[in-house]
Amino acid sequence: MRYYCQAFHLGKKRNMEEEIVRRLKAHNLRNTSIRKNVLELFIQSEGRALSNQDLEEQLDNPDRITLYRTLKAFEDKGLIHLAVDRGGISKYALCSDDCDTHAHHDGHAHFHCQACGKTICLEGEIIIKAKPPTGYVVDQEKLVLEGTCADCAA
């Protein structure tokens, strides 16, 4: 099975508002102004992971608690997933359409540009052949590749 972040491209039939409403409804989330604004930013990010700070800078003076709750609801419902970079900064990216509350398919790698700080999702699944010691239980797999993005390398 192939898991990846969805780099979203609007088709000719749907405009942004319709897509936002469709995604909120598909994930059983209420249609509120903060949720619509935050989701629009994720769609416009085209696969780039966004931090709380990124979102706060782009929104018009959001209430931090409301923003936190919005991100938590989006993550719980399978709309976004966590992408932690090397510096430990929590960022979030859109999930693929097959993620939901019960099946969060975010087992993929991320790329973090050391020059500009951009974090993006990489297509393909993570295959780890290493086995934990007897009695250890793995809860999460996180793989972050680091280097220089195409924009910074140019």
mmCIF file of C-alpha atoms in Angstrom, residues 80-148:
data_model
loop_
_atom_site.group_PDB
_atom_site.id
_atom_site.type_symbol
_atom_site.label_atom_id
_atom_site.label_comp_id
_atom_site.label_asym_id
_atom_site.label_seq_id
_atom_site.Cartn_x
_atom_site.Cartn_y
_atom_site.Cartn_z
ATOM 1 C CA ILE A 80 -3.810 16.437 8.633
ATOM 2 C CA HIS A 81 -0.866 14.608 10.159
ATOM 3 C CA LEU A 82 2.145 15.562 12.235
ATOM 4 C CA ALA A 83 5.498 16.106 10.544
ATOM 5 C CA VAL A 84 8.260 16.846 13.053
ATOM 6 C CA ASP A 85 11.488 18.298 11.698
ATOM 7 C CA ARG A 86 15.012 17.891 13.105
ATOM 8 C CA GLY A 87 14.664 20.947 15.315
ATOM 9 C CA GLY A 88 11.662 19.349 17.017
ATOM 10 C CA ILE A 89 9.235 21.858 15.506
ATOM 11 C CA SER A 90 5.795 20.332 15.072
ATOM 12 C CA LYS A 91 4.422 20.903 11.609
ATOM 13 C CA TYR A 92 1.310 19.544 9.954
ATOM 14 C CA ALA A 93 0.509 18.538 6.392
ATOM 15 C CA LEU A 94 -2.624 17.435 4.566
ATOM 16 C CA CYS A 95 -3.330 13.734 4.565
ATOM 17 C CA SER A 96 -4.362 11.754 1.539
ATOM 18 C CA ASP A 97 -8.093 11.336 0.986
ATOM 19 C CA ASP A 98 -8.090 7.771 2.359
ATOM 20 C CA CYS A 99 -7.145 8.888 5.895
ATOM 21 C CA ASP A 100 -9.892 9.119 8.481
ATOM 22 C CA THR A 101 -10.490 8.797 12.213
ATOM 23 C CA HIS A 102 -9.871 5.038 12.200
ATOM 24 C CA ALA A 103 -7.121 4.764 9.582
ATOM 25 C CA HIS A 104 -4.457 7.459 9.658
ATOM 26 C CA HIS A 105 -2.031 6.575 6.854
ATOM 27 C CA ASP A 106 0.895 8.843 7.627
ATOM 28 C CA GLY A 107 3.699 6.279 7.599
ATOM 29 C CA HIS A 108 5.890 8.110 5.118
ATOM 30 C CA ALA A 109 9.067 10.168 5.127
ATOM 31 C CA HIS A 110 9.431 13.935 5.124
ATOM 32 C CA PHE A 111 12.145 16.153 3.651
ATOM 33 C CA HIS A 112 13.395 19.136 5.656
ATOM 34 C CA CYS A 113 15.428 21.864 3.933
ATOM 35 C CA GLN A 114 18.206 22.981 6.248
ATOM 36 C CA ALA A 115 18.533 26.299 4.410
ATOM 37 C CA CYS A 116 14.953 27.639 4.391
ATOM 38 C CA GLY A 117 13.217 25.375 6.919
ATOM 39 C CA LYS A 118 10.616 24.046 4.479
ATOM 40 C CA THR A 119 9.292 20.555 5.278
ATOM 41 C CA ILE A 120 7.458 18.521 2.659
ATOM 42 C CA CYS A 121 6.006 15.038 2.467
ATOM 43 C CA LEU A 122 7.678 12.403 0.322
ATOM 44 C CA GLU A 123 5.755 9.813 -1.639
ATOM 45 C CA GLY A 124 6.275 6.157 -0.842
ATOM 46 C CA GLU A 125 6.068 4.058 2.253
ATOM 47 C CA ILE A 126 8.691 3.620 4.940
ATOM 48 C CA ILE A 127 10.212 0.153 5.058
ATOM 49 C CA ILE A 128 12.288 -0.388 8.166
ATOM 50 C CA LYS A 129 14.023 -3.748 8.406
ATOM 51 C CA ALA A 130 15.439 -3.145 11.875
ATOM 52 C CA LYS A 131 13.551 -4.961 14.603
ATOM 53 C CA PRO A 132 13.173 -3.613 18.141
ATOM 54 C CA PRO A 133 14.637 -5.643 20.984
ATOM 55 C CA THR A 134 12.449 -8.298 22.577
ATOM 56 C CA GLY A 135 9.741 -6.716 24.689
ATOM 57 C CA TYR A 136 9.956 -3.305 22.999
ATOM 58 C CA VAL A 137 6.873 -1.980 21.208
ATOM 59 C CA VAL A 138 7.126 0.542 18.366
ATOM 60 C CA ASP A 139 4.347 3.152 18.486
ATOM 61 C CA GLN A 140 5.468 5.416 15.646
ATOM 62 C CA GLU A 141 7.839 5.540 12.711
ATOM 63 C CA LYS A 142 9.271 8.931 11.776
ATOM 64 C CA LEU A 143 11.817 9.461 9.066
ATOM 65 C CA VAL A 144 13.079 12.914 8.141
ATOM 66 C CA LEU A 145 15.515 13.345 5.275
ATOM 67 C CA GLU A 146 17.503 16.571 5.446
ATOM 68 C CA GLY A 147 19.328 18.578 2.864
ATOM 69 C CA THR A 148 18.698 21.468 0.515
#
